[in-house]
Structures are given as C-alpha cells and as structure tokens.
mmCIF file of C-alpha atoms in Angstrom:
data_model
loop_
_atom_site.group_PDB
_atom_site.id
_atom_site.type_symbol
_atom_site.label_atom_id
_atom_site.label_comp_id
_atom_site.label_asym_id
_atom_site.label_seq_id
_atom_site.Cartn_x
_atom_site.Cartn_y
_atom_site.Cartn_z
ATOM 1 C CA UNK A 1 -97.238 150.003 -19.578
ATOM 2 C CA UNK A 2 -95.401 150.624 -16.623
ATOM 3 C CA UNK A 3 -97.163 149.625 -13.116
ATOM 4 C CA UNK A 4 -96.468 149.322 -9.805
ATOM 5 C CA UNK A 5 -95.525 146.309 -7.918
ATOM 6 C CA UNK A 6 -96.105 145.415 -4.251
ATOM 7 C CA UNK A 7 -94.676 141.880 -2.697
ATOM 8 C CA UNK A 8 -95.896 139.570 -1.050
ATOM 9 C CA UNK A 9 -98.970 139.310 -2.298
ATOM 10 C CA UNK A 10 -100.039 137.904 1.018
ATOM 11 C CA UNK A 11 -98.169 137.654 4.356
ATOM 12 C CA UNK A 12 -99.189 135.639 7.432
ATOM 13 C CA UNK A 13 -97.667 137.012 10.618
ATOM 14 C CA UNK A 14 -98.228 136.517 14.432
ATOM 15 C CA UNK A 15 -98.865 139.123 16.580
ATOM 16 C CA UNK A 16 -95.838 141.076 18.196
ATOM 17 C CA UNK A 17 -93.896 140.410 15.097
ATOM 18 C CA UNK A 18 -92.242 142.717 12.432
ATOM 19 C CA UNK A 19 -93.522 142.792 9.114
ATOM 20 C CA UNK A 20 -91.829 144.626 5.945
ATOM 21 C CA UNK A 21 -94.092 145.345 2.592
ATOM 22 C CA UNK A 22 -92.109 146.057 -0.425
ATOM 23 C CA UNK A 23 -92.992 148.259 -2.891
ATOM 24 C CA UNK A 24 -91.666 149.253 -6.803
ATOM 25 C CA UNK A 25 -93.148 152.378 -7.610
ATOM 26 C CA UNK A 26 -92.992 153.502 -11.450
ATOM 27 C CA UNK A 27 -89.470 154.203 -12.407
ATOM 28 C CA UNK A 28 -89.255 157.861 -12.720
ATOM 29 C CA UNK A 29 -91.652 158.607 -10.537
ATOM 30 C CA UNK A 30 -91.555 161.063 -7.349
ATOM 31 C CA UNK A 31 -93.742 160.721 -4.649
ATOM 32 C CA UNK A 32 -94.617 157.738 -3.181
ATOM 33 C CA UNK A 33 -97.635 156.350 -0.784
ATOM 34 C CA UNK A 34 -98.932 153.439 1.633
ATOM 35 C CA UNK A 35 -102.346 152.816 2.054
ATOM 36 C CA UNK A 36 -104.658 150.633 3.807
ATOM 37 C CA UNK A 37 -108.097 148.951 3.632
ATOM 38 C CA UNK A 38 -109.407 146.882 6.288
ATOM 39 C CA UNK A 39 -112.081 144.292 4.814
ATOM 40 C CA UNK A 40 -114.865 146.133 3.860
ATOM 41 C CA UNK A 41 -113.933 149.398 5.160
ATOM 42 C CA UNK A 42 -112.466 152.208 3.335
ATOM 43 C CA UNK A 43 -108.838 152.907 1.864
ATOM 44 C CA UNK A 44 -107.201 155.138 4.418
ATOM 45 C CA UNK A 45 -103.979 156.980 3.480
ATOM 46 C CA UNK A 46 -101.333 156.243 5.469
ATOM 47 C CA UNK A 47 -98.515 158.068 4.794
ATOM 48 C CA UNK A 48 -96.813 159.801 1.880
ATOM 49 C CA UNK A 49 -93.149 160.506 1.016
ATOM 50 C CA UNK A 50 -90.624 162.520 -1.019
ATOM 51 C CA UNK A 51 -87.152 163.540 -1.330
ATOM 52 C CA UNK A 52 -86.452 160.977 1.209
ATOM 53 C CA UNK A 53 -88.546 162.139 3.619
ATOM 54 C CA UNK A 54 -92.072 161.777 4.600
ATOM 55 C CA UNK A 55 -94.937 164.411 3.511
ATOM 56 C CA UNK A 56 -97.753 163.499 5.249
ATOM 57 C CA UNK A 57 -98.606 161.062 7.494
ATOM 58 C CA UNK A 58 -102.559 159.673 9.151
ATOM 59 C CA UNK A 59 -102.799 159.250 12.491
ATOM 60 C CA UNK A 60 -103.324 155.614 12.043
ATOM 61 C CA UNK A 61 -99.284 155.690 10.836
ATOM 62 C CA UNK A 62 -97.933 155.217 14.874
ATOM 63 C CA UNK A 63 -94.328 154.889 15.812
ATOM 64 C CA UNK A 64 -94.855 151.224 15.259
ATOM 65 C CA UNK A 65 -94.694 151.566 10.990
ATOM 66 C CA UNK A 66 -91.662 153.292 9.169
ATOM 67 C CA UNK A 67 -91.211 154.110 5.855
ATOM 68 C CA UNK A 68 -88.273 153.710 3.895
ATOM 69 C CA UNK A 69 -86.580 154.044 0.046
ATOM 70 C CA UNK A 70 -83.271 152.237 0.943
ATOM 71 C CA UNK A 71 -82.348 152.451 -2.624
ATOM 72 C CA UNK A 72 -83.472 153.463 -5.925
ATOM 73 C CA UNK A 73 -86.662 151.961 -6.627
ATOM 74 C CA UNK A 74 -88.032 149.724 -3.790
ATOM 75 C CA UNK A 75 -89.816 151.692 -1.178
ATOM 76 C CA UNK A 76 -91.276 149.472 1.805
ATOM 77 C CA UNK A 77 -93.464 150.026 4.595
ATOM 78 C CA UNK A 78 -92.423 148.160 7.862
ATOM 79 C CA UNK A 79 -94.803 147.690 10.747
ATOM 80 C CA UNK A 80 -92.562 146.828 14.028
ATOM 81 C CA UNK A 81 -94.875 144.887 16.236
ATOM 82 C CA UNK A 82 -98.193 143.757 14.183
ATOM 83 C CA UNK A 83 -101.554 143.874 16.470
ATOM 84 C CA UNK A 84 -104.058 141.860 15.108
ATOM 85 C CA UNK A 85 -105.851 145.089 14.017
ATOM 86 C CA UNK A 86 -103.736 145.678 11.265
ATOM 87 C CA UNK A 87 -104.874 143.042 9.221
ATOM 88 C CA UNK A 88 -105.450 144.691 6.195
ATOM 89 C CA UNK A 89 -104.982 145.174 2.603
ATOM 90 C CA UNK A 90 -102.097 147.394 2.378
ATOM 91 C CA UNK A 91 -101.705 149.620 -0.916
ATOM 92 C CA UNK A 92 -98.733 151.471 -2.260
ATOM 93 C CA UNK A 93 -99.265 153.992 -5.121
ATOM 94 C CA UNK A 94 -96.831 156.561 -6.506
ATOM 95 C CA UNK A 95 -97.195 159.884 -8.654
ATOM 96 C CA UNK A 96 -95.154 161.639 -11.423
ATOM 97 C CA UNK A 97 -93.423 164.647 -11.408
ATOM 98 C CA UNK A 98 -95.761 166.966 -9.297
ATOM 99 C CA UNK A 99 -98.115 166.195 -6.378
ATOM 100 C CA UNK A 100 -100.732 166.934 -8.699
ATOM 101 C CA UNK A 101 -100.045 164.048 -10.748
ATOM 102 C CA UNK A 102 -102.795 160.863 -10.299
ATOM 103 C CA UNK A 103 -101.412 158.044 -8.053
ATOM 104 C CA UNK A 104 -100.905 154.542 -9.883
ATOM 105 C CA UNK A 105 -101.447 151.993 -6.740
ATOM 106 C CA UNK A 106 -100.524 148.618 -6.563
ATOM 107 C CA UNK A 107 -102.329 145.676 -6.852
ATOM 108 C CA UNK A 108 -101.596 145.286 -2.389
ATOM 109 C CA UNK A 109 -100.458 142.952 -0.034
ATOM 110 C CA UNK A 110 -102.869 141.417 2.150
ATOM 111 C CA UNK A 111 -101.584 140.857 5.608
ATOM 112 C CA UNK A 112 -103.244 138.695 7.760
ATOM 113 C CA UNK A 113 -101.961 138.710 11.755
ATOM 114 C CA UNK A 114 -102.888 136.181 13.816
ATOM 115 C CA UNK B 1 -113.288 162.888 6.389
ATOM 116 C CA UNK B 2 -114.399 162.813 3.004
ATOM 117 C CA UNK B 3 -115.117 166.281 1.608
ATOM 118 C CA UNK B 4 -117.532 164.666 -0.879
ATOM 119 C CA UNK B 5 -121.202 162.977 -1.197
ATOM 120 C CA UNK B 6 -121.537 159.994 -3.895
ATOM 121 C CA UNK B 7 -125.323 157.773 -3.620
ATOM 122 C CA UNK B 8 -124.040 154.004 -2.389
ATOM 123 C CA UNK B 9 -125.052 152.418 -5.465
ATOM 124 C CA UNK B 10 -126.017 152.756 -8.757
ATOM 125 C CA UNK B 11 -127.109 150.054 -11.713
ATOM 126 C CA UNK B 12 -126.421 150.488 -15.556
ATOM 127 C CA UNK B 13 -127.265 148.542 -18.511
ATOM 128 C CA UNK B 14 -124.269 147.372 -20.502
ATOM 129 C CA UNK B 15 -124.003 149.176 -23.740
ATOM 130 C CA UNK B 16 -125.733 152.542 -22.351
ATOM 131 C CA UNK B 17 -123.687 155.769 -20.607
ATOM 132 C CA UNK B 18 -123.207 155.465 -16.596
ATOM 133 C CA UNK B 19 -123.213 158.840 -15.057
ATOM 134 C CA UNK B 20 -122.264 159.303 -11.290
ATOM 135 C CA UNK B 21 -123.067 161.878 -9.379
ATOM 136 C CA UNK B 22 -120.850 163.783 -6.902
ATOM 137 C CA UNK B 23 -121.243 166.720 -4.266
ATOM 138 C CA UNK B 24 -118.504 168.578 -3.119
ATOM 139 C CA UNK B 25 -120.379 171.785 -2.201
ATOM 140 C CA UNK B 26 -117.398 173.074 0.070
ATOM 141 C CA UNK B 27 -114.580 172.459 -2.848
ATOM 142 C CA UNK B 28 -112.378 175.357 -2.395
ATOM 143 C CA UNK B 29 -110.424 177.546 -4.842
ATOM 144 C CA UNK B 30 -107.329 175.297 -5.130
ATOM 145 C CA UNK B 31 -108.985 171.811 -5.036
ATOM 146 C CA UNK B 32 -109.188 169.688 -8.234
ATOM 147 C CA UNK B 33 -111.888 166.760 -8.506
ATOM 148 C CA UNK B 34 -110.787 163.534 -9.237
ATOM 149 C CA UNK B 35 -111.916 160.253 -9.947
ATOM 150 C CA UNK B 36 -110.676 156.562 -9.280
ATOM 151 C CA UNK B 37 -111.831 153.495 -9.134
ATOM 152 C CA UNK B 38 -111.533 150.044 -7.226
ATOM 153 C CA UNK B 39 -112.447 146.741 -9.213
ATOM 154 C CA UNK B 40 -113.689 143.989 -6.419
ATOM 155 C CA UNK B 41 -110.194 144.305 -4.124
ATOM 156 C CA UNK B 42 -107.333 145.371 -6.479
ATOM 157 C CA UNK B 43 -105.694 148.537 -6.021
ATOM 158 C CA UNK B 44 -107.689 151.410 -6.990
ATOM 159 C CA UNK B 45 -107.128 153.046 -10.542
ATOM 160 C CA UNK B 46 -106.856 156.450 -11.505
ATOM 161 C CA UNK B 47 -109.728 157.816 -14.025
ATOM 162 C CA UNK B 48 -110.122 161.280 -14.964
ATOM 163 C CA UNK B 49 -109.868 164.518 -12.785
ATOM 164 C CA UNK B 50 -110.420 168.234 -13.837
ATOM 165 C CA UNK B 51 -110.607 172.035 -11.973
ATOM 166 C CA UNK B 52 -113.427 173.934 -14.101
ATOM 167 C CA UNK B 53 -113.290 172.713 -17.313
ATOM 168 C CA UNK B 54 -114.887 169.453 -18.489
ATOM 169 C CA UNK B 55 -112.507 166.644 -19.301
ATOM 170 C CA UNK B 56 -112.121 164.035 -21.386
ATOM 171 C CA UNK B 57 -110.000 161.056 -21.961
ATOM 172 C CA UNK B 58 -110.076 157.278 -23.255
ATOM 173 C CA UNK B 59 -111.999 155.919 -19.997
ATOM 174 C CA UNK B 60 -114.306 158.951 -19.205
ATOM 175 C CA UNK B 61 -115.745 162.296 -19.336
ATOM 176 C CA UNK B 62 -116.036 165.036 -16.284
ATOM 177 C CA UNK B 63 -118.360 166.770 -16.181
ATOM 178 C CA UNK B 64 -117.979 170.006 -13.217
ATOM 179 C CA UNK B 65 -120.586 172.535 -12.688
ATOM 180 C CA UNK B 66 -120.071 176.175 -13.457
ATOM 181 C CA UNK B 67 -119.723 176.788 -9.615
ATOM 182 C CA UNK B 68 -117.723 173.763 -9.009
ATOM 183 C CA UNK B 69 -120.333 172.053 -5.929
ATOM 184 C CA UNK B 70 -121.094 169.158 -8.270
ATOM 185 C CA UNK B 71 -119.239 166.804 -10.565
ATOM 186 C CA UNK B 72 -120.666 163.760 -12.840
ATOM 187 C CA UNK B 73 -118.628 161.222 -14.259
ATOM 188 C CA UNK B 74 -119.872 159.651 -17.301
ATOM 189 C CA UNK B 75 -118.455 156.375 -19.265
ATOM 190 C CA UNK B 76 -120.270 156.460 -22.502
ATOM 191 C CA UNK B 77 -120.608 152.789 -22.807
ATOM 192 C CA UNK B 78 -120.583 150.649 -19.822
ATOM 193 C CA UNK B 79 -118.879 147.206 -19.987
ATOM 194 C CA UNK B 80 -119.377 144.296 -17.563
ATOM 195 C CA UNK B 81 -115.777 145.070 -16.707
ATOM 196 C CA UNK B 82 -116.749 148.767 -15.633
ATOM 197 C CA UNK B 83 -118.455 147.321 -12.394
ATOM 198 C CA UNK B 84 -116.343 148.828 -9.337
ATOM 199 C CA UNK B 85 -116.585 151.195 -6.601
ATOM 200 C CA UNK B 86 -116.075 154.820 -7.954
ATOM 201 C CA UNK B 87 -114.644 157.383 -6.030
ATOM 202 C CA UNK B 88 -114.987 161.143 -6.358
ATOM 203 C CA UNK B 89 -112.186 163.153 -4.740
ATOM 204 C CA UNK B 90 -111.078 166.550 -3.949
ATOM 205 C CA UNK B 91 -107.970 167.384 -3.382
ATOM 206 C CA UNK B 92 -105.337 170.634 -3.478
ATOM 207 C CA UNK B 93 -102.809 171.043 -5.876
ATOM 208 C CA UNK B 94 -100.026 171.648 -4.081
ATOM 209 C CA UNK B 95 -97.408 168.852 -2.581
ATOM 210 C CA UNK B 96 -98.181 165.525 -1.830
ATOM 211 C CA UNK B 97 -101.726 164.445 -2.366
ATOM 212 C CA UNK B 98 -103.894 162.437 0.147
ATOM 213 C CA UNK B 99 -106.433 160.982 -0.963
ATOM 214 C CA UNK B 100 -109.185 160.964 1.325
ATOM 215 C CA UNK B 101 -111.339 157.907 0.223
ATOM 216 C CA UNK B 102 -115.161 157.983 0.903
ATOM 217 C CA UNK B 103 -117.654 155.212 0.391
ATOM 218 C CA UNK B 104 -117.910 155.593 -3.159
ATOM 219 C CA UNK B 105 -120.451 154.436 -5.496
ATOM 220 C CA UNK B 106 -120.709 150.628 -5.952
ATOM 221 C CA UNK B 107 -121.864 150.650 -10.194
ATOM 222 C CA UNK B 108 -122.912 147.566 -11.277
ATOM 223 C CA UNK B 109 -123.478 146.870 -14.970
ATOM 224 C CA UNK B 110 -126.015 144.294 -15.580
ATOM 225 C CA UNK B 111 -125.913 142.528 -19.118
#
C-alpha cells in the first residue's frame, strides 16, 4: 500500500539554524501539506500546496518556513532560523485527485532545537 | 478553531462496538464530516467521512443526523489496537482542505 514518507525521523538543531524536512507524498497524488504538533498540544495545519504553489497557509507559517516541490516527488518544508519554539513533531500528508480527497500523513519528523 | 465538540475521553471493552460522539451544530451546507485518528504519536490516519448519508467502510461506520449537528462514529468491534485519539472534522469541499484539529477523544480499549 502506498504511504507517505517523511525524513529524518528526528533532527537535532541549534537555535538560529536552518532546518529542511523532506517529504514523499503518494505518487500520483495532488495536494500536499505540513503540519505540526507541539508535545501534547494539538496538530496545527501549517500550510498546504498545489500546482506549485501554496493554497493555504496558518499564521504560525512566518517568513521564516518555505515550502517547496523541487522535483517530482519530494516536497520539503524548510524553517530558516529555528527558535526553540518550534520544537515539534512536524507532519506532512498529501491528498488524491480533489481537495476533497482524505489526507494520508506521514509518520513525522520530530525536531528538537536547542 | 475547531468547529466541532468531541467528550475528552471515552473507555470500551475489547470485543464490543465504540461509538463517539460529535457536535458540529454550525456545519454548513458545503461541509463534509470526517474522521481520523492518531495512534500514541504517529501521524494521524484517515477513517471514514460522509455529507448526509451514513457511511460505511472496512474500519468504521458514520453515522450523521438527519439535520447534520451531530455525527457518531462507531467501530463494531474494538481491538486493543483501536486505542487513539479520534478526531471529528468538518471541512468544505472545495480546494485544499485544512484540517482544523480539536482535542479529540482519547478511546481506550481495555481487555
């Protein structure tokens, strides 16, 4: 069954440096998402994307993260200068062939800043 | 904020049918319901959604009022495995979907 993959599974990063989460959504999939979830808080959409270009995005999603699909099927989420508050578990999901479709997520990347 | 209420916690006995509530009393017109869930921290999963009609498939039933202000989910035989946080949704149809995640219900099947 296809899934979606998300590396690393952890990253360790000091503050004030850039981080990049990859992402490989489902292969013929459209639309395409990052998510968040500090530690025992909520999941908190971040932003969405498609047709090369982004949907949506929270107001948690700064000038300090981009999104990008720089080729066929990786789709990464970079954060340019990590604060300590984004330490969180960071989820990408992607959908089929209409927004309606359900989101398959990843299994995350946990990204610690210290 | 989340558009919907779900009670913080539920328990089930493994074997029986869990059924979660869910309020979404100011769904509108072009909003469907749906429901995922999160195992302990993995990513969360995609279960069932529906518009008016009840639905079916392998992991679940929905079950949506006549006037669309109240969903249940029910799986008809709770596993050990089925303990998770469950969310209930809404969301529009058209474009990109956010999901706006509430608190869930944490379900915990006891053996």
């Amino acid at each position: 069954e296809p899934e979606v993959t998300q590396t690393p599974s952890h990253q360790v990063t000091q503050m004030g440096q850039e981080v990049i989460l990859r992402c490989v959504p489902i292969s013929n999939h459209l639309y395409f998402y990052w998510y968040r979830q500090i530690l025992g808080q909520k999941v908190e959409f971040l932003v969405s994307f498609y047709n090369n270009e982004i949907s949506e995005k929270s107001e948690i999603f700064d000038d300090q993260f981009s999104v990008e699909r720089p080729d066929g099927s990786n789709f990464t989420l970079k954060i340019r200068s990590t604060k300590l508050e984004d330490s969180a578990m960071y989820f990408c999901a992607s959908s089929g062939w209409t927004g309606l479709s359900e989101q398959y997520f990843g299994p995350g990347t946990r990204l610690t800043v210290t | 904020d989340a558009k919907t209420t779900q009670p913080p916690s539920m328990d089930c006995a493994e074997g029986r049918a869990a059924n979660l509530p869910c309020n979404h009393s100011t769904i509108s017109g072009n909003e469907y319901v749906y429901w995922y869930r999160q195992i302990h921290s993995q990513g969360p999963q995609y279960i069932i959604h529906g518009l008016k009609n009840n639905e079916t498939n392998e992991m679940a039933s929905l079950i949506i009022t006549e006037d669309r202000k109240s969903s249940t989910l029910i799986l008809p035989h709770a596993t050990l495995r089925d303990t998770a946080v469950y969310y209930c949704i809404v969301c529009p149809v058209e474009g990109a979907q956010k999901l706006v995640f509430g608190q869930g219900t944490r379900l915990t099947i006891n053996p």
